[in-house]
PDB file of C-alpha atoms in Angstrom:
ATOM      1  CA  MET Y   1      -0.192  -0.014  -0.034  1.00 91.00           C
ATOM      2  CA  PRO Y   2       1.443   3.358  -0.889  1.00 98.00           C
ATOM      3  CA  ARG Y   3       1.633   6.201   2.386  1.00 98.00           C
ATOM      4  CA  LEU Y   4      -0.223   9.373   2.175  1.00 98.00           C
ATOM      5  CA  SER Y   5       3.037  11.205   0.809  1.00 98.00           C
ATOM      6  CA  GLU Y   6       3.567   9.255  -2.518  1.00 98.00           C
ATOM      7  CA  VAL Y   7      -0.350   9.448  -2.924  1.00 98.00           C
ATOM      8  CA  ILE Y   8      -0.126  13.452  -2.503  1.00 98.00           C
ATOM      9  CA  ALA Y   9       2.449  13.558  -4.684  1.00 98.00           C
ATOM     10  CA  ALA Y  10       0.674  11.731  -7.197  1.00 98.00           C
ATOM     11  CA  LEU Y  11      -2.532  14.082  -6.819  1.00 98.00           C
ATOM     12  CA  ASP Y  12      -0.090  17.196  -6.612  1.00 98.00           C
ATOM     13  CA  ALA Y  13       1.095  16.000 -10.695  1.00 98.00           C
ATOM     14  CA  LEU Y  14      -2.666  15.771 -11.357  1.00 98.00           C
ATOM     15  CA  TRP Y  15      -3.759  19.630  -9.746  1.00 98.00           C
ATOM     16  CA  PRO Y  16      -0.013  21.428  -9.341  1.00 98.00           C
ATOM     17  CA  PRO Y  17      -1.006  23.406  -6.039  1.00 98.00           C
ATOM     18  CA  SER Y  18       1.213  26.482  -8.015  1.00 97.00           C
ATOM     19  CA  ARG Y  19      -1.594  26.581 -10.215  1.00 97.00           C
ATOM     20  CA  ALA Y  20      -4.536  27.501  -7.808  1.00 98.00           C
ATOM     21  CA  GLU Y  21      -5.593  31.137  -7.596  1.00 97.00           C
ATOM     22  CA  GLN Y  22      -3.646  33.021  -4.615  1.00 96.00           C
ATOM     23  CA  TRP Y  23      -6.689  33.549  -2.702  1.00 96.00           C
ATOM     24  CA  ASP Y  24      -7.298  29.729  -2.750  1.00 97.00           C
ATOM     25  CA  ALA Y  25      -6.710  27.342   0.053  1.00 97.00           C
ATOM     26  CA  VAL Y  26      -5.588  23.666  -1.743  1.00 98.00           C
ATOM     27  CA  GLY Y  27      -3.848  20.748  -0.578  1.00 98.00           C
ATOM     28  CA  THR Y  28      -3.614  18.491   2.424  1.00 98.00           C
ATOM     29  CA  VAL Y  29      -5.607  19.553   5.453  1.00 97.00           C
ATOM     30  CA  CYS Y  30      -4.770  17.188   7.668  1.00 97.00           C
ATOM     31  CA  GLY Y  31      -2.842  13.443   7.757  1.00 98.00           C
ATOM     32  CA  ASP Y  32      -0.233  11.834   8.470  1.00 98.00           C
ATOM     33  CA  PRO Y  33       2.168  11.589   5.657  1.00 98.00           C
ATOM     34  CA  ASP Y  34       3.929   8.164   6.504  1.00 98.00           C
ATOM     35  CA  ALA Y  35       0.584   6.639   7.195  1.00 98.00           C
ATOM     36  CA  GLU Y  36      -0.935   3.762   4.588  1.00 98.00           C
ATOM     37  CA  VAL Y  37      -3.580   4.746   2.432  1.00 98.00           C
ATOM     38  CA  THR Y  38      -5.802   1.624   1.003  1.00 98.00           C
ATOM     39  CA  ARG Y  39      -9.429   3.597   0.349  1.00 98.00           C
ATOM     40  CA  VAL Y  40     -10.240   6.919  -0.874  1.00 98.00           C
ATOM     41  CA  LEU Y  41     -13.414   8.984  -1.079  1.00 99.00           C
ATOM     42  CA  PHE Y  42     -14.038  11.760  -3.285  1.00 99.00           C
ATOM     43  CA  ALA Y  43     -16.510  14.644  -2.800  1.00 99.00           C
ATOM     44  CA  VAL Y  44     -17.643  17.904  -3.598  1.00 98.00           C
ATOM     45  CA  ASP Y  45     -17.828  19.328   0.213  1.00 98.00           C
ATOM     46  CA  PRO Y  46     -15.844  18.599   3.140  1.00 98.00           C
ATOM     47  CA  VAL Y  47     -18.947  18.877   5.447  1.00 98.00           C
ATOM     48  CA  GLN Y  48     -19.412  16.711   8.211  1.00 98.00           C
ATOM     49  CA  GLU Y  49     -21.863  14.412   6.392  1.00 98.00           C
ATOM     50  CA  ILE Y  50     -18.624  13.487   4.184  1.00 98.00           C
ATOM     51  CA  ALA Y  51     -16.361  12.741   7.279  1.00 98.00           C
ATOM     52  CA  ASP Y  52     -19.141  10.408   8.626  1.00 98.00           C
ATOM     53  CA  GLU Y  53     -19.418   8.579   5.443  1.00 98.00           C
ATOM     54  CA  ALA Y  54     -15.830   8.168   5.121  1.00 98.00           C
ATOM     55  CA  VAL Y  55     -15.474   6.814   8.858  1.00 98.00           C
ATOM     56  CA  LYS Y  56     -18.228   4.498   7.919  1.00 98.00           C
ATOM     57  CA  LEU Y  57     -16.441   3.504   4.831  1.00 98.00           C
ATOM     58  CA  GLY Y  58     -13.206   2.966   6.450  1.00 98.00           C
ATOM     59  CA  ALA Y  59     -11.715   5.572   4.280  1.00 98.00           C
ATOM     60  CA  ASP Y  60      -8.284   6.471   4.705  1.00 98.00           C
ATOM     61  CA  LEU Y  61      -8.210   9.677   2.377  1.00 98.00           C
ATOM     62  CA  ILE Y  62     -11.142  12.227   1.425  1.00 99.00           C
ATOM     63  CA  ILE Y  63     -10.336  14.414  -1.378  1.00 99.00           C
ATOM     64  CA  THR Y  64     -12.612  17.415  -1.835  1.00 98.00           C
ATOM     65  CA  HIS Y  65     -12.613  20.334  -4.757  1.00 98.00           C
ATOM     66  CA  HIS Y  66     -14.092  22.689  -1.938  1.00 98.00           C
ATOM     67  CA  PRO Y  67     -11.475  23.952   0.543  1.00 98.00           C
ATOM     68  CA  LEU Y  68     -12.244  23.101   4.371  1.00 97.00           C
ATOM     69  CA  TYR Y  69     -10.855  26.576   5.659  1.00 96.00           C
ATOM     70  CA  LEU Y  70     -10.324  28.934   3.171  1.00 93.00           C
ATOM     71  CA  ARG Y  71     -10.368  32.160   5.096  1.00 89.00           C
ATOM     72  CA  GLY Y  72      -8.137  31.066   7.359  1.00 84.00           C
ATOM     73  CA  THR Y  73      -9.183  30.167  11.134  1.00 91.00           C
ATOM     74  CA  THR Y  74      -7.956  30.730  14.836  1.00 92.00           C
ATOM     75  CA  THR Y  75      -9.611  27.620  15.815  1.00 94.00           C
ATOM     76  CA  VAL Y  76     -10.464  23.898  15.836  1.00 94.00           C
ATOM     77  CA  GLU Y  77     -12.731  23.606  18.711  1.00 96.00           C
ATOM     78  CA  ALA Y  78     -15.122  20.731  18.235  1.00 96.00           C
ATOM     79  CA  GLY Y  79     -17.526  22.623  19.275  1.00 96.00           C
ATOM     80  CA  THR Y  80     -17.846  24.627  16.073  1.00 96.00           C
ATOM     81  CA  PHE Y  81     -18.742  22.812  12.723  1.00 96.00           C
ATOM     82  CA  LYS Y  82     -15.258  22.650  10.604  1.00 97.00           C
ATOM     83  CA  GLY Y  83     -13.652  22.001  13.777  1.00 97.00           C
ATOM     84  CA  ARG Y  84     -16.024  18.643  14.476  1.00 98.00           C
ATOM     85  CA  VAL Y  85     -14.704  17.879  11.175  1.00 98.00           C
ATOM     86  CA  VAL Y  86     -10.980  18.581  11.509  1.00 98.00           C
ATOM     87  CA  HIS Y  87     -11.842  16.173  14.663  1.00 98.00           C
ATOM     88  CA  THR Y  88     -13.523  13.191  13.467  1.00 98.00           C
ATOM     89  CA  LEU Y  89     -11.137  13.162  10.606  1.00 98.00           C
ATOM     90  CA  ILE Y  90      -8.045  13.143  12.999  1.00 98.00           C
ATOM     91  CA  LYS Y  91      -9.747  10.607  15.486  1.00 98.00           C
ATOM     92  CA  ASN Y  92     -10.237   7.985  12.783  1.00 98.00           C
ATOM     93  CA  ASP Y  93      -6.942   8.417  10.827  1.00 98.00           C
ATOM     94  CA  ILE Y  94      -8.701  10.062   7.943  1.00 98.00           C
ATOM     95  CA  ALA Y  95      -6.584  12.648   5.740  1.00 98.00           C
ATOM     96  CA  LEU Y  96      -7.919  15.303   3.896  1.00 98.00           C
ATOM     97  CA  HIS Y  97      -6.782  16.859   0.271  1.00 98.00           C
ATOM     98  CA  VAL Y  98      -8.488  19.622  -1.157  1.00 98.00           C
ATOM     99  CA  ALA Y  99      -8.195  20.440  -4.981  1.00 98.00           C
ATOM    100  CA  HIS Y 100      -9.806  23.889  -6.186  1.00 98.00           C
ATOM    101  CA  THR Y 101      -9.144  26.330  -8.608  1.00 98.00           C
ATOM    102  CA  ASN Y 102      -5.984  23.798  -9.469  1.00 98.00           C
ATOM    103  CA  ALA Y 103      -8.214  21.151 -10.523  1.00 98.00           C
ATOM    104  CA  ASP Y 104     -10.988  23.890 -12.255  1.00 98.00           C
ATOM    105  CA  THR Y 105      -8.393  25.080 -14.672  1.00 98.00           C
ATOM    106  CA  ALA Y 106      -6.763  21.119 -15.086  1.00 98.00           C
ATOM    107  CA  ASP Y 107      -6.716  19.028 -18.463  1.00 98.00           C
ATOM    108  CA  PRO Y 108      -8.627  17.531 -17.755  1.00 98.00           C
ATOM    109  CA  GLY Y 109     -10.272  19.874 -15.393  1.00 98.00           C
ATOM    110  CA  VAL Y 110     -13.856  20.339 -13.786  1.00 98.00           C
ATOM    111  CA  SER Y 111     -15.919  21.866 -16.805  1.00 98.00           C
ATOM    112  CA  ASP Y 112     -14.458  18.859 -18.831  1.00 98.00           C
ATOM    113  CA  ALA Y 113     -16.179  16.751 -16.710  1.00 98.00           C
ATOM    114  CA  LEU Y 114     -18.928  18.917 -17.118  1.00 98.00           C
ATOM    115  CA  ALA Y 115     -18.851  18.674 -20.625  1.00 98.00           C
ATOM    116  CA  GLY Y 116     -18.272  14.959 -20.467  1.00 98.00           C
ATOM    117  CA  ALA Y 117     -21.540  14.460 -18.256  1.00 98.00           C
ATOM    118  CA  LEU Y 118     -23.832  16.282 -20.849  1.00 98.00           C
ATOM    119  CA  ASP Y 119     -22.261  14.185 -24.002  1.00 97.00           C
ATOM    120  CA  LEU Y 120     -20.683  17.491 -25.170  1.00 98.00           C
ATOM    121  CA  ARG Y 121     -17.864  18.214 -27.819  1.00 98.00           C
ATOM    122  CA  ILE Y 122     -15.218  20.001 -26.669  1.00 98.00           C
ATOM    123  CA  THR Y 123     -13.579  22.748 -29.067  1.00 98.00           C
ATOM    124  CA  GLY Y 124     -11.183  24.619 -26.136  1.00 98.00           C
ATOM    125  CA  PRO Y 125     -11.177  26.522 -22.708  1.00 98.00           C
ATOM    126  CA  LEU Y 126     -13.323  29.452 -22.860  1.00 98.00           C
ATOM    127  CA  VAL Y 127     -10.305  31.410 -20.409  1.00 98.00           C
ATOM    128  CA  PRO Y 128      -7.050  29.565 -21.856  1.00 97.00           C
ATOM    129  CA  ASP Y 129      -4.183  29.601 -19.751  1.00 97.00           C
ATOM    130  CA  PRO Y 130      -1.312  31.444 -21.109  1.00 95.00           C
ATOM    131  CA  SER Y 131       1.465  29.404 -19.224  1.00 95.00           C
ATOM    132  CA  ASP Y 132      -0.081  26.044 -21.624  1.00 97.00           C
ATOM    133  CA  PRO Y 133       1.596  25.932 -25.024  1.00 95.00           C
ATOM    134  CA  GLU Y 134      -0.892  23.139 -26.162  1.00 96.00           C
ATOM    135  CA  GLY Y 135      -3.838  25.664 -25.627  1.00 96.00           C
ATOM    136  CA  ARG Y 136      -5.612  22.675 -23.481  1.00 97.00           C
ATOM    137  CA  ARG Y 137      -6.100  24.123 -19.638  1.00 98.00           C
ATOM    138  CA  GLY Y 138      -7.837  27.068 -18.613  1.00 98.00           C
ATOM    139  CA  LEU Y 139     -11.073  28.289 -16.886  1.00 98.00           C
ATOM    140  CA  GLY Y 140     -14.445  27.014 -18.611  1.00 98.00           C
ATOM    141  CA  ARG Y 141     -14.807  25.060 -21.935  1.00 98.00           C
ATOM    142  CA  ILE Y 142     -16.382  26.170 -25.039  1.00 98.00           C
ATOM    143  CA  CYS Y 143     -18.432  23.139 -26.663  1.00 98.00           C
ATOM    144  CA  GLU Y 144     -20.463  21.755 -29.465  1.00 98.00           C
ATOM    145  CA  LEU Y 145     -23.560  19.923 -29.758  1.00 97.00           C
ATOM    146  CA  ASP Y 146     -23.300  17.279 -33.374  1.00 94.00           C
ATOM    147  CA  HIS Y 147     -26.681  18.516 -34.010  1.00 96.00           C
ATOM    148  CA  PRO Y 148     -28.748  21.572 -32.899  1.00 96.00           C
ATOM    149  CA  GLU Y 149     -31.377  21.348 -30.316  1.00 97.00           C
ATOM    150  CA  THR Y 150     -33.679  24.351 -29.139  1.00 97.00           C
ATOM    151  CA  LEU Y 151     -33.010  25.741 -25.629  1.00 98.00           C
ATOM    152  CA  ARG Y 152     -35.569  23.634 -23.925  1.00 97.00           C
ATOM    153  CA  GLU Y 153     -34.141  20.629 -25.434  1.00 98.00           C
ATOM    154  CA  PHE Y 154     -30.822  21.609 -24.066  1.00 98.00           C
ATOM    155  CA  ALA Y 155     -31.936  22.533 -20.553  1.00 98.00           C
ATOM    156  CA  ALA Y 156     -33.772  19.181 -20.211  1.00 98.00           C
ATOM    157  CA  ARG Y 157     -30.640  17.114 -21.045  1.00 97.00           C
ATOM    158  CA  ALA Y 158     -28.979  19.483 -18.036  1.00 98.00           C
ATOM    159  CA  ALA Y 159     -31.723  18.693 -15.878  1.00 98.00           C
ATOM    160  CA  ALA Y 160     -31.537  14.670 -16.782  1.00 97.00           C
ATOM    161  CA  TRP Y 161     -27.703  14.072 -17.083  1.00 97.00           C
ATOM    162  CA  LEU Y 162     -26.898  16.616 -14.021  1.00 98.00           C
ATOM    163  CA  PRO Y 163     -26.953  14.793 -10.339  1.00 97.00           C
ATOM    164  CA  PRO Y 164     -30.699  16.434  -8.791  1.00 96.00           C
ATOM    165  CA  THR Y 165     -30.886  19.062  -6.576  1.00 97.00           C
ATOM    166  CA  ALA Y 166     -33.628  21.147  -4.988  1.00 97.00           C
ATOM    167  CA  GLN Y 167     -32.660  24.008  -7.609  1.00 95.00           C
ATOM    168  CA  GLY Y 168     -33.198  21.851 -10.636  1.00 96.00           C
ATOM    169  CA  ILE Y 169     -32.379  24.014 -13.519  1.00 97.00           C
ATOM    170  CA  ARG Y 170     -33.157  27.479 -14.380  1.00 97.00           C
ATOM    171  CA  VAL Y 171     -33.293  28.933 -18.170  1.00 97.00           C
ATOM    172  CA  ALA Y 172     -32.983  32.421 -19.643  1.00 96.00           C
ATOM    173  CA  GLY Y 173     -33.876  32.918 -23.196  1.00 95.00           C
ATOM    174  CA  ASP Y 174     -36.253  31.770 -25.621  1.00 95.00           C
ATOM    175  CA  PRO Y 175     -37.318  28.138 -24.638  1.00 96.00           C
ATOM    176  CA  ASP Y 176     -37.357  27.601 -29.161  1.00 96.00           C
ATOM    177  CA  MET Y 177     -34.258  29.228 -29.785  1.00 96.00           C
ATOM    178  CA  PRO Y 178     -31.894  26.518 -31.499  1.00 96.00           C
ATOM    179  CA  VAL Y 179     -28.435  26.329 -29.800  1.00 96.00           C
ATOM    180  CA  ARG Y 180     -25.084  24.613 -31.039  1.00 97.00           C
ATOM    181  CA  ARG Y 181     -22.390  26.371 -29.655  1.00 97.00           C
ATOM    182  CA  ILE Y 182     -22.114  26.478 -25.747  1.00 98.00           C
ATOM    183  CA  ALA Y 183     -19.853  27.315 -23.078  1.00 98.00           C
ATOM    184  CA  VAL Y 184     -19.963  25.716 -19.953  1.00 98.00           C
ATOM    185  CA  SER Y 185     -18.239  26.316 -16.218  1.00 98.00           C
ATOM    186  CA  GLY Y 186     -18.488  24.122 -13.493  1.00 98.00           C
ATOM    187  CA  GLY Y 187     -19.173  26.300  -9.950  1.00 98.00           C
ATOM    188  CA  SER Y 188     -19.788  29.946 -10.013  1.00 97.00           C
ATOM    189  CA  GLY Y 189     -19.495  31.880 -13.556  1.00 96.00           C
ATOM    190  CA  ASP Y 190     -21.174  35.331 -13.601  1.00 92.00           C
ATOM    191  CA  SER Y 191     -17.658  36.860 -13.623  1.00 95.00           C
ATOM    192  CA  LEU Y 192     -17.167  35.010 -17.006  1.00 97.00           C
ATOM    193  CA  PHE Y 193     -19.631  37.055 -18.919  1.00 96.00           C
ATOM    194  CA  GLU Y 194     -16.956  39.124 -21.316  1.00 94.00           C
ATOM    195  CA  GLU Y 195     -15.115  36.074 -21.821  1.00 97.00           C
ATOM    196  CA  VAL Y 196     -18.469  33.785 -22.587  1.00 96.00           C
ATOM    197  CA  ARG Y 197     -20.045  37.070 -25.231  1.00 95.00           C
ATOM    198  CA  ALA Y 198     -16.335  36.863 -27.080  1.00 95.00           C
ATOM    199  CA  ALA Y 199     -16.580  33.186 -27.757  1.00 96.00           C
ATOM    200  CA  GLY Y 200     -19.642  33.726 -29.496  1.00 95.00           C
ATOM    201  CA  VAL Y 201     -21.642  30.779 -27.718  1.00 97.00           C
ATOM    202  CA  ASP Y 202     -25.209  30.495 -28.115  1.00 96.00           C
ATOM    203  CA  VAL Y 203     -25.973  29.424 -24.510  1.00 98.00           C
ATOM    204  CA  PHE Y 204     -23.929  29.377 -21.118  1.00 98.00           C
ATOM    205  CA  LEU Y 205     -24.515  27.003 -18.626  1.00 98.00           C
ATOM    206  CA  THR Y 206     -22.967  27.731 -15.064  1.00 98.00           C
ATOM    207  CA  ALA Y 207     -23.877  28.043 -11.406  1.00 98.00           C
ATOM    208  CA  ASP Y 208     -24.922  30.703  -9.045  1.00 97.00           C
ATOM    209  CA  LEU Y 209     -25.848  33.196 -11.638  1.00 97.00           C
ATOM    210  CA  ARG Y 210     -26.892  36.645  -9.619  1.00 96.00           C
ATOM    211  CA  HIS Y 211     -29.873  38.687 -11.095  1.00 96.00           C
ATOM    212  CA  HIS Y 212     -27.839  42.007 -12.231  1.00 95.00           C
ATOM    213  CA  PRO Y 213     -24.760  39.399 -14.023  1.00 93.00           C
ATOM    214  CA  ALA Y 214     -27.643  37.793 -15.643  1.00 94.00           C
ATOM    215  CA  SER Y 215     -29.982  40.552 -16.551  1.00 93.00           C
ATOM    216  CA  GLU Y 216     -27.302  42.553 -18.221  1.00 91.00           C
ATOM    217  CA  ALA Y 217     -25.795  39.743 -20.279  1.00 90.00           C
ATOM    218  CA  ARG Y 218     -29.927  39.389 -21.147  1.00 89.00           C
ATOM    219  CA  GLU Y 219     -29.911  42.919 -22.464  1.00 89.00           C
ATOM    220  CA  LYS Y 220     -27.297  43.099 -25.011  1.00 82.00           C
ATOM    221  CA  SER Y 221     -27.835  43.605 -28.337  1.00 67.00           C
ATOM    222  CA  ARG Y 222     -27.783  40.028 -28.984  1.00 80.00           C
ATOM    223  CA  PRO Y 223     -29.550  37.990 -25.973  1.00 77.00           C
ATOM    224  CA  LEU Y 224     -27.168  35.275 -24.529  1.00 91.00           C
ATOM    225  CA  ALA Y 225     -29.194  32.204 -23.092  1.00 97.00           C
ATOM    226  CA  LEU Y 226     -28.010  31.391 -19.971  1.00 98.00           C
ATOM    227  CA  VAL Y 227     -28.730  27.666 -18.055  1.00 98.00           C
ATOM    228  CA  ASP Y 228     -28.047  28.259 -14.564  1.00 98.00           C
ATOM    229  CA  ALA Y 229     -27.739  24.971 -12.505  1.00 98.00           C
ATOM    230  CA  ALA Y 230     -26.350  24.312  -8.532  1.00 98.00           C
ATOM    231  CA  HIS Y 231     -23.291  25.010  -8.179  1.00 98.00           C
ATOM    232  CA  TRP Y 232     -22.871  21.569  -6.377  1.00 98.00           C
ATOM    233  CA  ALA Y 233     -24.385  19.805  -9.457  1.00 98.00           C
ATOM    234  CA  THR Y 234     -22.088  21.440 -11.863  1.00 98.00           C
ATOM    235  CA  GLU Y 235     -18.658  20.566  -9.862  1.00 98.00           C
ATOM    236  CA  TRP Y 236     -20.154  16.888  -8.794  1.00 98.00           C
ATOM    237  CA  PRO Y 237     -19.222  14.902 -11.985  1.00 98.00           C
ATOM    238  CA  TRP Y 238     -15.364  15.780 -11.287  1.00 98.00           C
ATOM    239  CA  CYS Y 239     -15.540  13.463  -8.664  1.00 98.00           C
ATOM    240  CA  GLU Y 240     -15.867  10.350 -10.913  1.00 98.00           C
ATOM    241  CA  GLN Y 241     -12.847  11.803 -13.355  1.00 98.00           C
ATOM    242  CA  ALA Y 242     -10.861  12.364 -10.345  1.00 98.00           C
ATOM    243  CA  ALA Y 243     -11.282   9.142  -9.020  1.00 98.00           C
ATOM    244  CA  ALA Y 244     -10.835   7.355 -12.714  1.00 98.00           C
ATOM    245  CA  GLN Y 245      -7.226   9.597 -12.737  1.00 98.00           C
ATOM    246  CA  LEU Y 246      -6.394   8.163  -9.471  1.00 98.00           C
ATOM    247  CA  ASP Y 247      -7.516   4.574 -10.604  1.00 98.00           C
ATOM    248  CA  ALA Y 248      -5.232   4.642 -13.375  1.00 98.00           C
ATOM    249  CA  ILE Y 249      -2.301   6.093 -11.444  1.00 98.00           C
ATOM    250  CA  SER Y 250      -3.001   3.253  -8.669  1.00 98.00           C
ATOM    251  CA  GLU Y 251      -2.488   0.779 -11.635  1.00 98.00           C
ATOM    252  CA  ARG Y 252      -0.011   1.718 -13.013  1.00 97.00           C
ATOM    253  CA  HIS Y 253       1.785   2.290  -9.330  1.00 98.00           C
ATOM    254  CA  GLY Y 254      -0.011  -1.372  -8.783  1.00 98.00           C
ATOM    255  CA  TRP Y 255      -0.853   0.202  -5.463  1.00 98.00           C
ATOM    256  CA  GLY Y 256      -4.348  -1.655  -5.024  1.00 97.00           C
ATOM    257  CA  LEU Y 257      -6.212   1.487  -4.391  1.00 98.00           C
ATOM    258  CA  ARG Y 258     -10.228   1.434  -3.797  1.00 98.00           C
ATOM    259  CA  THR Y 259     -11.777   4.548  -4.529  1.00 98.00           C
ATOM    260  CA  HIS Y 260     -15.476   5.706  -3.978  1.00 98.00           C
ATOM    261  CA  VAL Y 261     -17.470   8.478  -5.410  1.00 98.00           C
ATOM    262  CA  SER Y 262     -19.842  10.245  -2.599  1.00 98.00           C
ATOM    263  CA  ARG Y 263     -23.388   9.692  -3.744  1.00 98.00           C
ATOM    264  CA  THR Y 264     -24.233  12.066  -0.542  1.00 98.00           C
ATOM    265  CA  VAL Y 265     -26.221  15.331  -2.069  1.00 97.00           C
ATOM    266  CA  THR Y 266     -24.559  17.814  -0.245  1.00 98.00           C
ATOM    267  CA  ASP Y 267     -25.984  21.149  -1.845  1.00 97.00           C
ATOM    268  CA  PRO Y 268     -27.233  23.399   0.621  1.00 97.00           C
ATOM    269  CA  TRP Y 269     -30.644  23.725  -0.758  1.00 96.00           C
ATOM    270  CA  THR Y 270     -33.352  20.822   0.448  1.00 95.00           C
ATOM    271  CA  ALA Y 271     -36.322  21.853  -1.535  1.00 96.00           C
ATOM    272  CA  HIS Y 272     -37.877  23.647  -3.571  1.00 93.00           C
ATOM    273  CA  ALA Y 273     -41.387  25.581  -3.892  1.00 92.00           C
ATOM    274  CA  PRO Y 274     -42.701  26.198  -7.440  1.00 87.00           C
ATOM    275  CA  SER Y 275     -43.839  29.815  -8.003  1.00 85.00           C
ATOM    276  CA  VAL Y 276     -48.158  30.604  -8.162  1.00 82.00           C
ATOM    277  CA  THR Y 277     -49.051  33.155 -10.551  1.00 75.00           C
ATOM    278  CA  PRO Y 278     -51.480  35.247  -9.381  1.00 66.00           C
ATOM    279  CA  PRO Y 279     -55.089  36.133 -11.000  1.00 62.00           C
ATOM    280  CA  SER Y 280     -52.966  39.578 -12.063  1.00 60.00           C
ATOM    281  CA  ILE Y 281     -50.365  41.391 -11.200  1.00 53.00           C
ATOM    282  CA  SER Y 282     -52.548  43.967  -8.874  1.00 49.00           C
ATOM    283  CA  GLY Y 283     -53.990  40.820  -7.129  1.00 49.00           C
ATOM    284  CA  ALA Y 284     -50.432  39.926  -5.991  1.00 48.00           C
ATOM    285  CA  PRO Y 285     -49.752  39.810  -2.113  1.00 51.00           C
ATOM    286  CA  ASN Y 286     -47.610  42.769  -1.117  1.00 50.00           C
TER     287      ASN Y 286
END
């Protein structure tokens, strides 16, 4: 069995910490470098449900996309929810490793997994990494459908093929408009509207779209269709992709690692109540 330090070295080769954004917090949060690793759990969020799942599974290592401590802390006291996660992991000899923005821009990265989940053909990154001479790394992906479909059909594709959440899929645009060229970005993507518009796509699929950026994007002379999914749902496909990458490394080195992808839905929203159209605007409650 490999030691944790060997597995981390392999993970850092896949997602070099140097490629993370300066504000990010990636890498190993806890774990003994000399401890053996036999079972690995992949998840989006390092929350208590995932820590408990790892204990039940008998995992030695959790790999998550989101950091546990993004803005730093002065305590890991078990009365805080993040401190409780740390205590659970250490008491059960479970390491935690984070690959966040260094996984977003990797080749393959988070948006490759998102495009793959939707069966889209990738033509290149939305925001290329200038340090990549091959032009494959970068933030987001530009994709194409083999055959055009309506925005309604594309939204239905996203609803059917992404993991289900309470939010579901929100759409802005003419449901009958044809779409073929698509930009995708896993996680929050409304900071990328300028690059999306420059790419000349028909629709942008991402998460966490806010009112004002979305409204402004829709008011341009050439309105951009938007498909807004849950943040967790757009990043969960990366877990399966990352597990497959570690499986390949394990097989190459003869490690015999057993990898698992958590199916626990850690999206914070738990229910959705559809709006009910009032008889008239004047009759709507104040």
